[in-house]
Short mmCIF file of C-alpha atoms in Angstrom, two decimals:
data_model
loop_
_atom_site.label_atom_id
_atom_site.label_comp_id
_atom_site.label_asym_id
_atom_site.label_seq_id
_atom_site.Cartn_x
_atom_site.Cartn_y
_atom_site.Cartn_z
CA UNK I 30 9.05 3.35 18.03
CA UNK I 31 5.31 3.27 17.82
CA UNK I 32 3.31 3.75 20.98
CA UNK I 33 -0.29 3.08 21.91
CA UNK I 34 -0.74 0.71 19.04
CA UNK I 35 -4.26 -0.61 19.28
CA UNK I 36 -5.91 -2.90 16.75
CA UNK I 37 -9.62 -2.52 16.09
CA UNK I 38 -11.51 -5.07 14.05
CA UNK I 39 -15.13 -5.36 13.06
CA UNK I 40 -16.32 -8.90 12.39
CA UNK I 41 -19.92 -10.18 12.69
CA UNK I 42 -20.40 -12.53 15.64
CA UNK I 43 -22.63 -14.92 13.75
CA UNK I 44 -22.93 -16.00 10.14
CA UNK I 45 -24.51 -18.73 8.11
CA UNK I 46 -22.38 -21.41 6.46
CA UNK I 47 -20.26 -20.11 3.59
CA UNK I 48 -21.66 -16.66 4.03
CA UNK I 49 -19.55 -13.82 2.70
CA UNK I 50 -18.71 -11.44 5.49
CA UNK I 51 -16.99 -8.10 5.25
CA UNK I 52 -14.19 -7.49 7.70
CA UNK I 53 -12.92 -4.05 8.58
CA UNK I 54 -9.65 -3.64 10.39
CA UNK I 55 -7.80 -0.62 11.65
CA UNK I 56 -4.73 -0.30 13.79
CA UNK I 57 -3.64 2.94 15.40
CA UNK I 58 -0.11 3.45 14.16
CA UNK I 59 1.73 6.55 12.91
CA UNK I 60 3.08 4.80 9.76
CA UNK I 61 6.10 7.11 9.71
CA UNK I 62 7.02 7.12 6.03
CA UNK I 63 10.72 7.93 6.31
CA UNK I 64 10.16 10.96 4.07
CA UNK I 65 9.34 13.53 6.71
CA UNK I 66 11.88 15.74 8.45
CA UNK I 67 11.87 17.03 12.01
CA UNK I 68 12.47 20.65 13.08
CA UNK I 69 16.25 20.30 12.68
CA UNK I 70 15.88 19.00 9.14
CA UNK I 71 16.79 15.43 10.04
CA UNK I 72 14.86 12.68 8.37
CA UNK I 73 12.54 10.88 10.77
CA UNK I 74 13.31 7.18 10.28
CA UNK I 75 10.71 4.97 8.69
CA UNK I 76 8.50 3.05 11.10
CA UNK I 77 5.50 1.33 9.60
CA UNK I 78 3.36 -1.77 9.74
CA UNK I 79 4.85 -3.69 6.84
CA UNK I 80 2.59 -6.72 6.76
CA UNK I 81 -0.92 -7.69 7.76
CA UNK I 82 -2.43 -11.15 7.70
CA UNK I 83 -5.94 -12.44 8.33
CA UNK I 84 -6.49 -16.14 8.93
CA UNK I 85 -9.56 -18.18 9.74
CA UNK I 86 -8.95 -21.48 11.54
CA UNK I 87 -5.41 -21.46 10.20
CA UNK I 88 -6.42 -20.83 6.58
CA UNK I 89 -5.28 -17.65 4.93
CA UNK I 90 -7.81 -15.01 3.95
CA UNK I 91 -5.58 -12.07 3.11
CA UNK I 92 -1.86 -11.47 3.31
CA UNK I 93 -1.05 -7.83 2.62
CA UNK I 94 2.39 -6.30 2.23
CA UNK I 95 2.19 -2.65 3.15
CA UNK I 96 4.48 0.17 2.08
CA UNK I 97 5.01 3.69 3.43
CA UNK I 98 2.28 4.93 1.07
CA UNK I 99 -0.37 3.47 3.38
CA UNK I 100 -1.94 6.20 5.51
CA UNK I 101 -1.58 6.67 9.24
CA UNK I 102 -3.76 4.21 11.17
CA UNK I 103 -3.78 1.65 8.37
CA UNK I 104 -7.28 0.59 7.46
CA UNK I 105 -8.14 -2.50 5.46
CA UNK I 106 -11.48 -3.82 4.35
CA UNK I 107 -11.97 -7.18 2.66
CA UNK I 108 -14.36 -10.12 2.33
CA UNK I 109 -14.05 -13.56 3.84
CA UNK I 110 -16.00 -16.79 3.53
CA UNK I 111 -16.74 -18.72 6.72
CA UNK I 112 -17.21 -22.48 6.16
CA UNK I 113 -17.57 -23.37 9.85
CA UNK I 114 -17.56 -21.99 13.35
CA UNK I 115 -14.14 -20.73 14.20
CA UNK I 116 -11.86 -17.88 14.91
CA UNK I 117 -10.34 -15.14 12.85
CA UNK I 118 -6.79 -14.27 13.73
CA UNK I 119 -5.41 -10.92 12.64
CA UNK I 120 -1.71 -10.11 12.83
CA UNK I 121 0.14 -6.89 12.15
CA UNK I 122 3.94 -6.84 11.77
CA UNK I 123 5.79 -3.68 12.73
CA UNK I 124 9.13 -2.51 11.26
CA UNK I 125 10.57 -2.57 14.80
CA UNK I 126 9.85 -6.29 15.12
CA UNK I 127 6.72 -5.93 17.23
CA UNK I 128 3.78 -8.14 16.36
CA UNK I 129 0.24 -7.10 17.23
CA UNK I 130 -2.56 -9.64 17.29
CA UNK I 131 -6.30 -9.69 17.58
CA UNK I 132 -8.77 -12.58 17.39
CA UNK I 133 -12.51 -12.75 16.81
CA UNK I 134 -14.81 -15.78 17.07
CA UNK I 135 -17.57 -16.34 14.55
CA UNK I 136 -20.47 -18.65 15.28
CA UNK I 137 -21.75 -20.42 12.17
CA UNK I 138 -25.33 -21.68 12.33
CA UNK X 15 37.15 37.39 -29.32
CA UNK X 16 34.11 36.28 -31.13
CA UNK X 17 31.38 34.93 -28.90
CA UNK X 18 29.22 32.50 -30.78
CA UNK X 19 25.67 31.70 -29.76
CA UNK X 20 26.63 28.04 -29.54
CA UNK X 21 29.51 28.82 -27.18
CA UNK X 22 27.29 30.81 -24.84
CA UNK X 23 24.72 28.04 -24.78
CA UNK X 24 27.35 25.40 -24.02
CA UNK X 25 28.80 27.50 -21.19
CA UNK X 26 25.31 28.03 -19.80
CA UNK X 27 24.60 24.32 -19.87
CA UNK X 28 27.88 23.67 -18.08
CA UNK X 29 26.99 26.12 -15.33
CA UNK X 30 23.55 24.63 -14.94
CA UNK X 31 25.18 21.22 -14.68
CA UNK X 32 27.48 22.47 -11.92
CA UNK X 33 24.57 23.96 -10.04
CA UNK X 34 22.70 20.66 -10.27
CA UNK X 35 25.63 18.67 -8.94
CA UNK X 36 25.09 19.01 -5.19
CA UNK X 37 21.44 18.19 -5.61
CA UNK X 38 22.26 15.07 -7.55
CA UNK X 39 24.75 13.98 -4.91
CA UNK X 40 22.23 14.50 -2.15
CA UNK X 41 19.63 12.56 -4.06
CA UNK X 42 22.10 9.72 -4.36
CA UNK X 43 22.72 9.77 -0.61
CA UNK X 44 19.02 9.54 0.07
CA UNK X 45 18.68 6.65 -2.35
CA UNK X 46 21.54 4.83 -0.66
CA UNK X 47 19.95 5.32 2.74
CA UNK X 48 16.63 3.89 1.66
CA UNK X 49 16.89 1.98 -1.59
CA UNK X 50 13.54 2.60 -3.24
CA UNK X 51 12.61 0.62 -6.29
CA UNK X 52 11.16 2.47 -9.19
CA UNK X 53 7.62 1.72 -10.29
CA UNK X 54 8.91 -0.12 -13.36
CA UNK X 55 11.27 -2.25 -11.29
CA UNK X 56 8.48 -3.20 -8.94
CA UNK X 57 6.21 -4.15 -11.82
CA UNK X 58 8.98 -6.21 -13.43
CA UNK X 59 9.62 -8.03 -10.17
CA UNK X 60 5.92 -8.74 -9.70
CA UNK X 61 5.28 -10.00 -13.21
CA UNK X 62 8.66 -11.60 -13.78
CA UNK X 63 8.79 -9.85 -17.13
CA UNK X 64 5.56 -11.44 -18.36
CA UNK X 65 3.28 -9.52 -20.64
CA UNK X 66 0.63 -7.43 -18.91
CA UNK X 67 -2.73 -7.00 -20.61
CA UNK X 68 -4.60 -3.73 -20.31
CA UNK X 69 -8.12 -3.45 -18.93
CA UNK X 70 -10.63 -6.16 -18.04
CA UNK X 71 -10.23 -8.26 -14.98
CA UNK X 72 -9.05 -5.65 -12.55
CA UNK X 73 -10.94 -2.66 -11.27
CA UNK X 74 -9.48 0.22 -9.32
CA UNK X 75 -11.76 2.67 -7.55
CA UNK X 76 -10.21 5.97 -6.53
CA UNK X 77 -11.50 9.51 -6.21
CA UNK X 78 -10.88 11.82 -9.17
CA UNK X 79 -9.84 14.61 -6.86
CA UNK X 80 -8.28 14.08 -3.45
CA UNK X 81 -8.18 17.24 -1.36
CA UNK X 82 -5.88 15.68 1.18
CA UNK X 83 -3.13 13.45 -0.15
CA UNK X 84 -2.54 12.05 3.32
CA UNK X 85 -5.51 9.79 3.20
CA UNK X 86 -7.00 8.84 -0.13
CA UNK X 87 -9.58 6.04 -0.02
CA UNK X 88 -9.08 3.47 -2.74
CA UNK X 89 -10.32 0.00 -3.44
CA UNK X 90 -9.20 -2.62 -5.87
CA UNK X 91 -11.01 -5.66 -7.16
CA UNK X 92 -9.92 -8.47 -9.45
CA UNK X 93 -12.20 -11.51 -9.48
CA UNK X 94 -10.21 -14.71 -9.37
CA UNK X 95 -6.89 -12.99 -8.84
CA UNK X 96 -4.21 -14.52 -6.66
CA UNK X 97 -2.38 -11.28 -6.00
CA UNK X 98 -2.81 -7.59 -6.63
CA UNK X 99 0.02 -5.06 -6.70
CA UNK X 100 -0.72 -1.38 -6.15
CA UNK X 101 1.68 1.34 -7.21
CA UNK X 102 1.59 5.12 -6.91
CA UNK X 103 3.84 6.09 -9.79
CA UNK X 104 4.88 9.56 -8.57
CA UNK X 105 5.38 8.86 -4.86
CA UNK X 106 8.95 9.01 -3.47
CA UNK X 107 8.58 5.29 -2.81
CA UNK X 108 6.14 4.08 -5.44
CA UNK X 109 5.07 0.88 -3.69
CA UNK X 110 1.68 1.03 -2.00
CA UNK X 111 0.63 -2.51 -1.18
CA UNK X 112 0.61 -6.06 -2.37
CA UNK X 113 -2.43 -8.16 -1.52
CA UNK X 114 -2.27 -11.96 -1.60
CA UNK X 115 -5.63 -13.66 -1.33
CA UNK X 116 -5.96 -16.97 0.48
CA UNK X 117 -8.45 -19.81 0.02
CA UNK X 118 -10.98 -18.21 2.37
CA UNK X 119 -11.07 -14.83 0.69
CA UNK X 120 -14.66 -14.49 -0.47
CA UNK X 121 -13.79 -11.97 -3.14
CA UNK X 122 -10.51 -10.62 -4.46
CA UNK X 123 -11.38 -7.21 -3.22
CA UNK X 124 -9.62 -4.93 -0.76
CA UNK X 125 -10.06 -1.34 0.33
CA UNK X 126 -7.61 0.87 2.17
CA UNK X 127 -6.44 4.46 2.52
CA UNK X 128 -3.22 5.65 0.96
CA UNK X 129 -0.88 8.62 0.75
CA UNK X 130 -0.24 10.43 -2.49
CA UNK X 131 2.56 12.97 -2.80
CA UNK X 132 1.06 14.72 -5.81
CA UNK X 133 -1.33 14.37 -8.72
CA UNK X 134 -0.53 11.08 -10.40
CA UNK X 135 -1.62 7.75 -11.79
CA UNK X 136 -2.22 4.83 -9.48
CA UNK X 137 -1.57 1.50 -11.12
CA UNK X 138 -3.07 -1.83 -10.11
CA UNK X 139 -1.73 -5.07 -11.53
CA UNK X 140 -3.48 -8.32 -10.80
CA UNK X 141 -2.04 -11.78 -11.15
CA UNK X 142 -4.93 -13.96 -12.25
CA UNK X 143 -5.45 -17.61 -11.37
CA UNK X 144 -4.08 -18.75 -14.75
CA UNK X 145 -0.85 -16.83 -14.17
CA UNK X 146 -1.58 -14.00 -16.58
CA UNK X 147 -1.43 -10.35 -15.60
CA UNK X 148 -3.84 -7.49 -16.15
CA UNK X 149 -3.38 -3.86 -15.26
CA UNK X 150 -5.45 -0.77 -14.88
CA UNK X 151 -4.70 2.79 -13.84
CA UNK X 152 -6.59 5.67 -12.31
CA UNK X 153 -5.57 9.30 -12.24
CA UNK X 154 -6.02 11.13 -8.96
CA UNK X 155 -5.67 14.89 -8.68
CA UNK X 156 -4.15 15.79 -5.34
CA UNK X 157 -4.70 19.25 -3.87
CA UNK X 158 -2.38 18.93 -0.87
CA UNK X 159 0.36 16.33 -1.08
CA UNK X 160 0.64 13.74 1.66
CA UNK X 161 4.23 12.82 2.18
CA UNK X 162 5.43 15.54 4.53
CA UNK X 163 8.43 17.67 3.74
#
């Protein structure tokens, strides 16, 4: 069970129409790979973020399937195009069924 | 009794086989607990058996030497691609990530940080807009492996 999961996203507040903006996202999460063992030699069960999506006004930007090979505190950087003023919605899906969300508005001038 | 060289070798091989047995059984248990696809299986599933061209169209940026296998920065880029599959061939679970780009992705470019268990090739396969596949690989030397133990 992951605790203190906190998404952090960097998105510019303003952009011009169809500008390409770089988005950086990070979520604090142990990404337990299921390969490690505890002191008694028992395997610590896998617990990771297995999917991340970024949408802008309901349109998909990036849909990433993540595996245990992604490092602790999974970080993703990618580019998006903003055709109009709107909102980015970021969603992380945890193995335990939890869903973490974050949203950022972008003003297009 | 005459002891032939061949006989000794065969007996030795048998013993070695016996010694390996418990290890093999344990490995099977682990595989049953967490069915991990091999790199080849993952590639076959991604491409559907289609031919994969080498080289142009997909670019993988990774450090030549990673001191800490727990967090290796990589980025992958494939202009016009619909999807990119990333595989670490020598990890206990070879899958790394699969990126699907939507209509608002400005470039088919993503960067992240990954774990590498040991020195190995990372493979990136991109599915291009016309449905064809291209692949590229990068070798990363890992000083300290990043999968715990």
